Amino acid sequence: MKRFLIVVDMQKDFVDGALGTAEAVAIRDKVAEKIRTFDGDIFVTFDTHQTGYMDTAEGRHLPVPHCIKGTPGWELDAVVASALAERPYTAVEKPTFGSVKLPGLIADAADGQPFTLELVGLCTDICVVSNALLLKAHFPEMPVAVDAACCAGVTPATHQAALDTMKMCQIEVGV
C-alpha cells in the first residue's frame, strides 16, 4: 500500500512571521522529524498569494498580507526546509485554504494502488482541515489521518475544534 504525507503550509509567515504563533514554532521540529522518518511520498503545500492580496476576498476577511510569492514569508520554515532537502517531494502551490489540485496529484502518484494519507502542518483550523476534508471527500475509502502533535491552529481552542470536526468526518486524529 502506498503512503502519502501532506505537509501543509509550513511557511515562515505561518511559523514565526506575519501570522506566526508560539504553537506553530513548537511543532516545527516534530514536523521535520516526521518528514525525515516517513516511509512514502511527500507532498508540500504552499499558501501562495500575489501582491494584490488585500484586494482578494481572503484579504478583505484576513487583512494581513502573508505568503506573498517571492517574499521570505512565502518560503518554508528553515527547520522544515532542511528536513525536506533530504527527501524528494512534490510542491503544490494553492491560492486558498484547500488545494483542488492535490487530489489529482495524489491519484496520479497512487497509479491505481490503494494508499493512505497523513496530514501535518498549519493551520489546523484553516488549511489542514480544508485539505483533509477535500481529500476525504475525494477518496472516501482511503484512510485519511492527521497527526495532531504535528499541527497547530490559530489558537489552541480552534485547533481542538478542527480536530473534533475531522474526527466527526471519519478522519483519524492521532496525538
Tab-separated table of N, CA and C in Angstrom:
chain	number	residue	atom	x	y	z
A	1	MET	N	0.843	-1.176	0.000
A	1	MET	CA	0.000	0.000	0.000
A	1	MET	C	0.889	1.241	0.000
A	2	LYS	N	0.555	2.194	-0.850
A	2	LYS	CA	1.316	3.438	-0.901
A	2	LYS	C	0.951	4.318	0.284
A	3	ARG	N	1.912	5.140	0.675
A	3	ARG	CA	1.696	6.077	1.783
A	3	ARG	C	2.079	7.472	1.314
A	4	PHE	N	1.224	8.433	1.653
A	4	PHE	CA	1.477	9.821	1.282
A	4	PHE	C	1.407	10.707	2.515
A	5	LEU	N	2.393	11.579	2.656
A	5	LEU	CA	2.412	12.591	3.698
A	5	LEU	C	2.170	13.937	3.045
A	6	ILE	N	1.210	14.684	3.568
A	6	ILE	CA	0.929	16.025	3.074
A	6	ILE	C	1.360	17.006	4.154
A	7	VAL	N	2.379	17.794	3.850
A	7	VAL	CA	2.890	18.819	4.757
A	7	VAL	C	2.234	20.129	4.339
A	8	VAL	N	1.351	20.626	5.191
A	8	VAL	CA	0.516	21.772	4.837
A	8	VAL	C	1.143	23.077	5.345
A	9	ASP	N	1.506	23.933	4.421
A	9	ASP	CA	1.823	25.344	4.661
A	9	ASP	C	2.802	25.614	5.804
A	10	MET	N	3.865	24.849	5.885
A	10	MET	CA	4.878	25.093	6.920
A	10	MET	C	5.823	26.210	6.465
A	11	GLN	N	5.225	27.349	6.188
A	11	GLN	CA	5.942	28.503	5.664
A	11	GLN	C	6.260	29.501	6.776
A	12	LYS	N	7.304	30.278	6.536
A	12	LYS	CA	7.791	31.213	7.537
A	12	LYS	C	6.678	32.122	8.070
A	13	ASP	N	5.821	32.654	7.205
A	13	ASP	CA	4.777	33.567	7.688
A	13	ASP	C	3.824	32.902	8.669
A	14	PHE	N	3.628	31.589	8.561
A	14	PHE	CA	2.733	30.889	9.484
A	14	PHE	C	3.456	30.374	10.729
A	15	VAL	N	4.774	30.237	10.643
A	15	VAL	CA	5.524	29.727	11.794
A	15	VAL	C	5.916	30.878	12.711
A	16	ASP	N	6.743	31.795	12.198
A	16	ASP	CA	7.207	32.890	13.053
A	16	ASP	C	7.181	34.238	12.344
A	17	GLY	N	6.379	34.321	11.292
A	17	GLY	CA	6.266	35.560	10.528
A	17	GLY	C	4.956	36.274	10.804
A	18	ALA	N	4.362	36.819	9.760
A	18	ALA	CA	3.183	37.688	9.866
A	18	ALA	C	2.030	37.068	10.650
A	19	LEU	N	1.817	35.766	10.519
A	19	LEU	CA	0.722	35.077	11.215
A	19	LEU	C	1.243	33.965	12.130
A	20	GLY	N	2.500	34.053	12.517
A	20	GLY	CA	3.114	33.020	13.339
A	20	GLY	C	2.573	32.989	14.758
A	21	THR	N	2.729	31.819	15.387
A	21	THR	CA	2.302	31.633	16.782
A	21	THR	C	3.345	30.791	17.510
A	22	ALA	N	3.316	30.870	18.814
A	22	ALA	CA	4.205	30.035	19.624
A	22	ALA	C	3.915	28.557	19.379
A	23	GLU	N	2.645	28.213	19.171
A	23	GLU	CA	2.263	26.816	18.921
A	23	GLU	C	2.844	26.324	17.593
A	24	ALA	N	2.888	27.203	16.588
A	24	ALA	CA	3.462	26.823	15.296
A	24	ALA	C	4.966	26.588	15.430
A	25	VAL	N	5.640	27.460	16.140
A	25	VAL	CA	7.078	27.278	16.370
A	25	VAL	C	7.320	25.956	17.099
A	26	ALA	N	6.444	25.624	18.030
A	26	ALA	CA	6.620	24.431	18.856
A	26	ALA	C	6.513	23.124	18.065
A	27	ILE	N	5.837	23.117	16.917
A	27	ILE	CA	5.678	21.863	16.171
A	27	ILE	C	6.721	21.654	15.089
A	28	ARG	N	7.501	22.661	14.753
A	28	ARG	CA	8.361	22.529	13.573
A	28	ARG	C	9.376	21.396	13.688
A	29	ASP	N	9.948	21.166	14.864
A	29	ASP	CA	10.891	20.053	14.999
A	29	ASP	C	10.186	18.708	14.837
A	30	LYS	N	8.954	18.605	15.341
A	30	LYS	CA	8.189	17.364	15.185
A	30	LYS	C	7.849	17.118	13.716
A	31	VAL	N	7.480	18.181	13.003
A	31	VAL	CA	7.187	18.052	11.576
A	31	VAL	C	8.450	17.627	10.829
A	32	ALA	N	9.567	18.232	11.148
A	32	ALA	CA	10.833	17.867	10.492
A	32	ALA	C	11.175	16.399	10.744
A	33	GLU	N	10.976	15.937	11.962
A	33	GLU	CA	11.242	14.523	12.282
A	33	GLU	C	10.290	13.606	11.514
A	34	LYS	N	9.033	14.000	11.423
A	34	LYS	CA	8.054	13.209	10.659
A	34	LYS	C	8.506	13.100	9.206
A	35	ILE	N	8.957	14.196	8.626
A	35	ILE	CA	9.437	14.198	7.244
A	35	ILE	C	10.628	13.251	7.096
A	36	ARG	N	11.573	13.345	8.012
A	36	ARG	CA	12.785	12.527	7.916
A	36	ARG	C	12.490	11.028	8.023
A	37	THR	N	11.496	10.655	8.814
A	37	THR	CA	11.247	9.237	9.077
A	37	THR	C	10.079	8.658	8.283
A	38	PHE	N	9.364	9.470	7.528
A	38	PHE	CA	8.189	8.990	6.811
A	38	PHE	C	8.597	8.047	5.688
A	39	ASP	N	7.928	6.916	5.617
A	39	ASP	CA	8.191	5.919	4.589
A	39	ASP	C	7.108	6.043	3.518
A	40	GLY	N	7.345	6.907	2.562
A	40	GLY	CA	6.382	7.116	1.498
A	40	GLY	C	6.679	8.406	0.762
A	41	ASP	N	5.729	8.809	-0.077
A	41	ASP	CA	5.868	10.017	-0.884
A	41	ASP	C	5.367	11.232	-0.102
A	42	ILE	N	5.974	12.382	-0.393
A	42	ILE	CA	5.637	13.603	0.330
A	42	ILE	C	5.147	14.671	-0.646
A	43	PHE	N	4.052	15.308	-0.255
A	43	PHE	CA	3.530	16.487	-0.936
A	43	PHE	C	3.617	17.650	0.037
A	44	VAL	N	3.995	18.818	-0.454
A	44	VAL	CA	4.129	20.002	0.391
A	44	VAL	C	3.296	21.122	-0.222
A	45	THR	N	2.312	21.618	0.551
A	45	THR	CA	1.512	22.725	0.039
A	45	THR	C	2.132	24.058	0.447
A	46	PHE	N	1.974	25.015	-0.438
A	46	PHE	CA	2.426	26.382	-0.205
A	46	PHE	C	1.237	27.319	-0.356
A	47	ASP	N	0.841	27.975	0.720
A	47	ASP	CA	-0.131	29.049	0.618
A	47	ASP	C	0.536	30.102	-0.259
A	48	THR	N	-0.122	30.491	-1.340
A	48	THR	CA	0.540	31.347	-2.323
A	48	THR	C	-0.367	32.505	-2.720
A	49	HIS	N	0.065	33.695	-2.333
A	49	HIS	CA	-0.677	34.911	-2.688
A	49	HIS	C	0.205	35.812	-3.538
A	50	GLN	N	-0.452	36.766	-4.176
A	50	GLN	CA	0.244	37.726	-5.028
A	50	GLN	C	0.233	39.093	-4.352
A	51	THR	N	0.882	40.059	-4.957
A	51	THR	CA	0.979	41.385	-4.350
A	51	THR	C	-0.380	42.057	-4.170
A	52	GLY	N	-1.385	41.666	-4.917
A	52	GLY	CA	-2.728	42.237	-4.770
A	52	GLY	C	-3.585	41.521	-3.740
A	53	TYR	N	-2.962	40.804	-2.822
A	53	TYR	CA	-3.686	40.002	-1.831
A	53	TYR	C	-4.791	40.787	-1.124
A	54	MET	N	-4.537	42.015	-0.732
A	54	MET	CA	-5.514	42.788	0.046
A	54	MET	C	-6.792	43.056	-0.744
A	55	ASP	N	-6.756	42.911	-2.064
A	55	ASP	CA	-7.943	43.116	-2.897
A	55	ASP	C	-8.729	41.839	-3.137
A	56	THR	N	-8.291	40.727	-2.551
A	56	THR	CA	-8.995	39.456	-2.713
A	56	THR	C	-10.032	39.282	-1.605
A	57	ALA	N	-10.934	38.329	-1.791
A	57	ALA	CA	-11.928	38.038	-0.750
A	57	ALA	C	-11.226	37.645	0.547
A	58	GLU	N	-10.186	36.810	0.457
A	58	GLU	CA	-9.463	36.423	1.657
A	58	GLU	C	-8.813	37.641	2.314
A	59	GLY	N	-8.220	38.497	1.512
A	59	GLY	CA	-7.562	39.688	2.041
A	59	GLY	C	-8.526	40.624	2.749
A	60	ARG	N	-9.754	40.681	2.289
A	60	ARG	CA	-10.763	41.516	2.957
A	60	ARG	C	-11.193	40.910	4.287
A	61	HIS	N	-11.169	39.569	4.381
A	61	HIS	CA	-11.545	38.910	5.636
A	61	HIS	C	-10.370	38.728	6.593
A	62	LEU	N	-9.180	38.595	6.043
A	62	LEU	CA	-7.960	38.444	6.837
A	62	LEU	C	-6.958	39.477	6.314
A	63	PRO	N	-7.082	40.717	6.778
A	63	PRO	CA	-6.267	41.808	6.211
A	63	PRO	C	-4.824	41.839	6.731
A	64	VAL	N	-4.148	40.709	6.606
A	64	VAL	CA	-2.735	40.604	6.974
A	64	VAL	C	-2.015	39.997	5.774
A	65	PRO	N	-1.281	40.806	5.025
A	65	PRO	CA	-0.547	40.224	3.901
A	65	PRO	C	0.395	39.127	4.401
A	66	HIS	N	0.344	37.979	3.736
A	66	HIS	CA	1.170	36.842	4.128
A	66	HIS	C	1.388	35.937	2.928
A	67	CYS	N	2.453	35.184	2.983
A	67	CYS	CA	2.793	34.189	1.958
A	67	CYS	C	2.697	34.764	0.540
A	68	ILE	N	3.216	35.983	0.384
A	68	ILE	CA	3.267	36.604	-0.934
A	68	ILE	C	4.437	35.956	-1.680
A	69	LYS	N	4.122	35.346	-2.819
A	69	LYS	CA	5.145	34.604	-3.562
A	69	LYS	C	6.346	35.505	-3.839
A	70	GLY	N	7.525	34.934	-3.583
A	70	GLY	CA	8.760	35.662	-3.812
A	70	GLY	C	9.282	36.404	-2.590
A	71	THR	N	8.505	36.401	-1.503
A	71	THR	CA	8.963	37.056	-0.274
A	71	THR	C	9.510	35.994	0.679
A	72	PRO	N	10.318	36.412	1.664
A	72	PRO	CA	10.822	35.440	2.644
A	72	PRO	C	9.692	34.720	3.392
A	73	GLY	N	8.569	35.384	3.641
A	73	GLY	CA	7.454	34.758	4.354
A	73	GLY	C	6.811	33.617	3.593
A	74	TRP	N	6.948	33.601	2.276
A	74	TRP	CA	6.383	32.529	1.444
A	74	TRP	C	7.244	31.267	1.525
A	75	GLU	N	8.517	31.423	1.830
A	75	GLU	CA	9.446	30.291	1.875
A	75	GLU	C	9.115	29.349	3.030
A	76	LEU	N	9.555	28.121	2.919
A	76	LEU	CA	9.381	27.158	4.002
A	76	LEU	C	10.182	27.585	5.227
A	77	ASP	N	9.680	27.240	6.385
A	77	ASP	CA	10.423	27.406	7.621
A	77	ASP	C	11.771	26.690	7.449
A	78	ALA	N	12.843	27.263	7.961
A	78	ALA	CA	14.187	26.723	7.754
A	78	ALA	C	14.355	25.306	8.294
A	79	VAL	N	13.763	25.000	9.440
A	79	VAL	CA	13.881	23.657	10.024
A	79	VAL	C	13.195	22.631	9.120
A	80	VAL	N	12.022	22.971	8.636
A	80	VAL	CA	11.272	22.082	7.748
A	80	VAL	C	11.975	21.972	6.396
A	81	ALA	N	12.462	23.091	5.881
A	81	ALA	CA	13.177	23.075	4.602
A	81	ALA	C	14.408	22.178	4.673
A	82	SER	N	15.099	22.203	5.804
A	82	SER	CA	16.276	21.350	5.971
A	82	SER	C	15.900	19.872	5.913
A	83	ALA	N	14.805	19.507	6.559
A	83	ALA	CA	14.342	18.111	6.511
A	83	ALA	C	13.925	17.718	5.103
A	84	LEU	N	13.258	18.616	4.422
A	84	LEU	CA	12.804	18.319	3.057
A	84	LEU	C	13.956	18.272	2.060
A	85	ALA	N	15.052	18.938	2.365
A	85	ALA	CA	16.212	18.916	1.470
A	85	ALA	C	16.777	17.507	1.334
A	86	GLU	N	16.477	16.667	2.316
A	86	GLU	CA	16.962	15.284	2.316
A	86	GLU	C	16.039	14.337	1.563
A	87	ARG	N	14.866	14.819	1.141
A	87	ARG	CA	13.831	13.952	0.563
A	87	ARG	C	13.281	14.546	-0.727
A	88	PRO	N	12.903	13.723	-1.686
A	88	PRO	CA	12.155	14.254	-2.826
A	88	PRO	C	10.725	14.558	-2.378
A	89	TYR	N	10.129	15.584	-2.946
A	89	TYR	CA	8.734	15.906	-2.626
A	89	TYR	C	8.111	16.657	-3.792
A	90	THR	N	6.800	16.677	-3.784
A	90	THR	CA	6.039	17.418	-4.786
A	90	THR	C	5.493	18.677	-4.139
A	91	ALA	N	5.866	19.828	-4.675
A	91	ALA	CA	5.377	21.111	-4.174
A	91	ALA	C	4.042	21.426	-4.844
A	92	VAL	N	3.094	21.932	-4.051
A	92	VAL	CA	1.763	22.270	-4.561
A	92	VAL	C	1.409	23.677	-4.088
A	93	GLU	N	1.416	24.622	-5.008
A	93	GLU	CA	1.004	25.980	-4.661
A	93	GLU	C	-0.511	26.044	-4.682
A	94	LYS	N	-1.080	26.752	-3.701
A	94	LYS	CA	-2.537	26.881	-3.627
A	94	LYS	C	-2.891	28.331	-3.276
A	95	PRO	N	-3.857	28.901	-3.974
A	95	PRO	CA	-4.217	30.299	-3.730
A	95	PRO	C	-5.223	30.490	-2.595
A	96	THR	N	-5.692	29.400	-2.036
A	96	THR	CA	-6.684	29.475	-0.975
A	96	THR	C	-6.465	28.322	-0.008
A	97	PHE	N	-7.397	28.128	0.904
A	97	PHE	CA	-7.214	27.200	2.021
A	97	PHE	C	-6.953	25.761	1.591
A	98	GLY	N	-7.802	25.218	0.743
A	98	GLY	CA	-7.655	23.847	0.297
A	98	GLY	C	-7.183	23.803	-1.148
A	99	SER	N	-6.381	22.815	-1.482
A	99	SER	CA	-5.885	22.670	-2.847
A	99	SER	C	-6.789	21.753	-3.652
A	100	VAL	N	-7.420	22.294	-4.683
A	100	VAL	CA	-8.257	21.467	-5.553
A	100	VAL	C	-7.401	20.627	-6.499
A	101	LYS	N	-6.107	20.968	-6.645
A	101	LYS	CA	-5.191	20.179	-7.481
A	101	LYS	C	-4.639	18.959	-6.756
A	102	LEU	N	-4.566	19.024	-5.436
A	102	LEU	CA	-3.915	17.970	-4.665
A	102	LEU	C	-4.526	16.579	-4.876
A	103	PRO	N	-5.855	16.415	-4.871
A	103	PRO	CA	-6.396	15.065	-5.092
A	103	PRO	C	-5.960	14.441	-6.417
A	104	GLY	N	-5.912	15.229	-7.474
A	104	GLY	CA	-5.475	14.701	-8.766
A	104	GLY	C	-4.018	14.288	-8.761
A	105	LEU	N	-3.181	15.086	-8.100
A	105	LEU	CA	-1.760	14.742	-8.000
A	105	LEU	C	-1.567	13.449	-7.211
A	106	ILE	N	-2.345	13.301	-6.147
A	106	ILE	CA	-2.256	12.079	-5.343
A	106	ILE	C	-2.756	10.878	-6.131
A	107	ALA	N	-3.862	11.037	-6.828
A	107	ALA	CA	-4.384	9.935	-7.644
A	107	ALA	C	-3.356	9.497	-8.685
A	108	ASP	N	-2.703	10.463	-9.320
A	108	ASP	CA	-1.663	10.124	-10.301
A	108	ASP	C	-0.514	9.380	-9.641
A	109	ALA	N	-0.081	9.835	-8.463
A	109	ALA	CA	1.034	9.191	-7.763
A	109	ALA	C	0.663	7.787	-7.283
A	110	ALA	N	-0.613	7.592	-6.933
A	110	ALA	CA	-1.063	6.272	-6.470
A	110	ALA	C	-1.112	5.268	-7.608
A	111	ASP	N	-1.333	5.750	-8.816
A	111	ASP	CA	-1.325	4.901	-10.006
A	111	ASP	C	-2.213	3.670	-9.845
A	112	GLY	N	-3.409	3.882	-9.293
A	112	GLY	CA	-4.382	2.807	-9.163
A	112	GLY	C	-4.211	1.912	-7.955
A	113	GLN	N	-3.180	2.132	-7.166
A	113	GLN	CA	-2.940	1.314	-5.982
A	113	GLN	C	-3.650	1.929	-4.765
A	114	PRO	N	-4.016	1.112	-3.784
A	114	PRO	CA	-4.571	1.671	-2.551
A	114	PRO	C	-3.497	2.470	-1.816
A	115	PHE	N	-3.944	3.423	-0.993
A	115	PHE	CA	-2.982	4.281	-0.304
A	115	PHE	C	-3.572	4.834	0.982
A	116	THR	N	-2.673	5.373	1.799
A	116	THR	CA	-3.073	6.100	2.994
A	116	THR	C	-2.567	7.525	2.874
A	117	LEU	N	-3.254	8.423	3.565
A	117	LEU	CA	-2.882	9.839	3.579
A	117	LEU	C	-2.700	10.289	5.014
A	118	GLU	N	-1.643	11.032	5.277
A	118	GLU	CA	-1.440	11.635	6.592
A	118	GLU	C	-1.103	13.100	6.390
A	119	LEU	N	-1.768	13.973	7.162
A	119	LEU	CA	-1.535	15.399	7.059
A	119	LEU	C	-0.900	15.933	8.332
A	120	VAL	N	0.005	16.901	8.153
A	120	VAL	CA	0.619	17.636	9.245
A	120	VAL	C	0.725	19.089	8.791
A	121	GLY	N	0.855	20.012	9.732
A	121	GLY	CA	1.141	21.380	9.339
A	121	GLY	C	0.246	22.430	9.945
A	122	LEU	N	0.088	23.512	9.175
A	122	LEU	CA	-0.565	24.732	9.642
A	122	LEU	C	-1.612	25.211	8.634
A	123	CYS	N	-2.540	25.876	9.092
A	123	CYS	CA	-3.097	25.937	10.433
A	123	CYS	C	-4.186	24.872	10.529
A	124	THR	N	-4.219	24.154	11.623
A	124	THR	CA	-5.160	23.053	11.795
A	124	THR	C	-6.567	23.471	11.435
A	125	ASP	N	-6.965	24.657	11.894
A	125	ASP	CA	-8.338	25.132	11.800
A	125	ASP	C	-8.662	25.850	10.500
A	126	ILE	N	-7.716	25.941	9.589
A	126	ILE	CA	-7.999	26.579	8.298
A	126	ILE	C	-7.538	25.647	7.173
A	127	CYS	N	-6.249	25.601	6.923
A	127	CYS	CA	-5.755	24.865	5.759
A	127	CYS	C	-5.643	23.359	5.971
A	128	VAL	N	-5.287	22.911	7.166
A	128	VAL	CA	-5.213	21.467	7.390
A	128	VAL	C	-6.604	20.852	7.280
A	129	VAL	N	-7.576	21.418	7.990
A	129	VAL	CA	-8.933	20.867	7.940
A	129	VAL	C	-9.506	20.959	6.530
A	130	SER	N	-9.254	22.052	5.819
A	130	SER	CA	-9.768	22.192	4.447
A	130	SER	C	-9.217	21.100	3.542
A	131	ASN	N	-7.911	20.866	3.607
A	131	ASN	CA	-7.313	19.831	2.764
A	131	ASN	C	-7.723	18.437	3.200
A	132	ALA	N	-7.808	18.199	4.494
A	132	ALA	CA	-8.231	16.878	4.975
A	132	ALA	C	-9.644	16.548	4.498
A	133	LEU	N	-10.542	17.506	4.589
A	133	LEU	CA	-11.925	17.264	4.155
A	133	LEU	C	-12.018	17.098	2.641
A	134	LEU	N	-11.259	17.885	1.889
A	134	LEU	CA	-11.235	17.714	0.428
A	134	LEU	C	-10.738	16.314	0.058
A	135	LEU	N	-9.666	15.888	0.725
A	135	LEU	CA	-9.100	14.574	0.417
A	135	LEU	C	-10.039	13.445	0.832
A	136	LYS	N	-10.682	13.569	1.983
A	136	LYS	CA	-11.624	12.536	2.430
A	136	LYS	C	-12.818	12.453	1.483
A	137	ALA	N	-13.299	13.607	1.032
A	137	ALA	CA	-14.418	13.612	0.085
A	137	ALA	C	-14.005	12.998	-1.251
A	138	HIS	N	-12.793	13.249	-1.659
A	138	HIS	CA	-12.315	12.736	-2.938
A	138	HIS	C	-11.967	11.249	-2.879
A	139	PHE	N	-11.487	10.802	-1.725
A	139	PHE	CA	-11.058	9.412	-1.543
A	139	PHE	C	-11.758	8.812	-0.319
A	140	PRO	N	-13.078	8.621	-0.364
A	140	PRO	CA	-13.818	8.205	0.831
A	140	PRO	C	-13.432	6.830	1.371
A	141	GLU	N	-12.863	5.974	0.557
A	141	GLU	CA	-12.499	4.630	1.010
A	141	GLU	C	-11.040	4.516	1.443
A	142	MET	N	-10.291	5.573	1.304
A	142	MET	CA	-8.880	5.542	1.693
A	142	MET	C	-8.733	6.131	3.091
A	143	PRO	N	-7.849	5.553	3.906
A	143	PRO	CA	-7.617	6.109	5.243
A	143	PRO	C	-6.953	7.489	5.165
A	144	VAL	N	-7.550	8.457	5.850
A	144	VAL	CA	-7.000	9.802	5.948
A	144	VAL	C	-6.768	10.068	7.436
A	145	ALA	N	-5.564	10.516	7.768
A	145	ALA	CA	-5.203	10.764	9.166
A	145	ALA	C	-4.545	12.130	9.297
A	146	VAL	N	-4.636	12.667	10.499
A	146	VAL	CA	-3.966	13.919	10.851
A	146	VAL	C	-3.192	13.664	12.137
A	147	ASP	N	-1.924	14.048	12.149
A	147	ASP	CA	-1.108	13.929	13.354
A	147	ASP	C	-1.253	15.231	14.136
A	148	ALA	N	-2.065	15.213	15.180
A	148	ALA	CA	-2.368	16.423	15.953
A	148	ALA	C	-1.118	17.019	16.587
A	149	ALA	N	-0.135	16.189	16.919
A	149	ALA	CA	1.099	16.685	17.533
A	149	ALA	C	1.971	17.438	16.537
A	150	CYS	N	1.673	17.283	15.254
A	150	CYS	CA	2.421	17.967	14.195
A	150	CYS	C	1.568	19.024	13.510
A	151	CYS	N	0.568	19.533	14.231
A	151	CYS	CA	-0.305	20.586	13.714
A	151	CYS	C	-0.467	21.656	14.788
A	152	ALA	N	-0.772	22.855	14.353
A	152	ALA	CA	-1.101	23.948	15.274
A	152	ALA	C	-2.147	24.817	14.599
A	153	GLY	N	-3.068	25.319	15.420
A	153	GLY	CA	-4.112	26.182	14.906
A	153	GLY	C	-3.827	27.640	15.207
A	154	VAL	N	-4.759	28.475	14.798
A	154	VAL	CA	-4.652	29.897	15.088
A	154	VAL	C	-4.648	30.107	16.601
A	155	THR	N	-5.482	29.327	17.300
A	155	THR	CA	-5.480	29.306	18.765
A	155	THR	C	-5.595	27.851	19.194
A	156	PRO	N	-5.221	27.524	20.428
A	156	PRO	CA	-5.406	26.156	20.893
A	156	PRO	C	-6.873	25.706	20.832
A	157	ALA	N	-7.802	26.606	21.104
A	157	ALA	CA	-9.227	26.241	21.080
A	157	ALA	C	-9.695	25.919	19.665
A	158	THR	N	-9.286	26.712	18.671
A	158	THR	CA	-9.731	26.436	17.305
A	158	THR	C	-8.984	25.233	16.719
A	159	HIS	N	-7.763	24.988	17.181
A	159	HIS	CA	-7.036	23.760	16.812
A	159	HIS	C	-7.864	22.550	17.248
A	160	GLN	N	-8.312	22.550	18.506
A	160	GLN	CA	-9.096	21.425	19.028
A	160	GLN	C	-10.426	21.290	18.300
A	161	ALA	N	-11.070	22.412	18.005
A	161	ALA	CA	-12.352	22.371	17.281
A	161	ALA	C	-12.172	21.733	15.906
A	162	ALA	N	-11.092	22.057	15.230
A	162	ALA	CA	-10.830	21.466	13.913
A	162	ALA	C	-10.564	19.970	14.023
A	163	LEU	N	-9.803	19.569	15.051
A	163	LEU	CA	-9.561	18.141	15.257
A	163	LEU	C	-10.875	17.406	15.505
A	164	ASP	N	-11.752	17.998	16.315
A	164	ASP	CA	-13.060	17.389	16.581
A	164	ASP	C	-13.889	17.280	15.315
A	165	THR	N	-13.855	18.308	14.483
A	165	THR	CA	-14.591	18.287	13.205
A	165	THR	C	-14.066	17.166	12.316
A	166	MET	N	-12.752	17.043	12.230
A	166	MET	CA	-12.183	15.995	11.378
A	166	MET	C	-12.548	14.609	11.894
A	167	LYS	N	-12.522	14.423	13.213
A	167	LYS	CA	-12.943	13.134	13.782
A	167	LYS	C	-14.372	12.804	13.372
A	168	MET	N	-15.248	13.793	13.411
A	168	MET	CA	-16.653	13.580	13.046
A	168	MET	C	-16.802	13.206	11.565
A	169	CYS	N	-15.840	13.586	10.765
A	169	CYS	CA	-15.871	13.281	9.331
A	169	CYS	C	-15.029	12.062	8.989
A	170	GLN	N	-14.779	11.215	9.990
A	170	GLN	CA	-14.092	9.939	9.826
A	170	GLN	C	-12.638	10.073	9.359
A	171	ILE	N	-12.015	11.151	9.804
A	171	ILE	CA	-10.582	11.321	9.613
A	171	ILE	C	-9.934	10.924	10.935
A	172	GLU	N	-8.958	10.048	10.870
A	172	GLU	CA	-8.288	9.580	12.091
A	172	GLU	C	-7.388	10.678	12.621
A	173	VAL	N	-7.557	10.998	13.882
A	173	VAL	CA	-6.736	12.030	14.505
A	173	VAL	C	-5.842	11.369	15.535
A	174	GLY	N	-4.539	11.411	15.285
A	174	GLY	CA	-3.563	10.849	16.209
A	174	GLY	C	-2.961	11.956	17.049
A	175	VAL	N	-2.500	11.579	18.230
A	175	VAL	CA	-1.898	12.578	19.128
A	175	VAL	C	-0.493	12.202	19.495
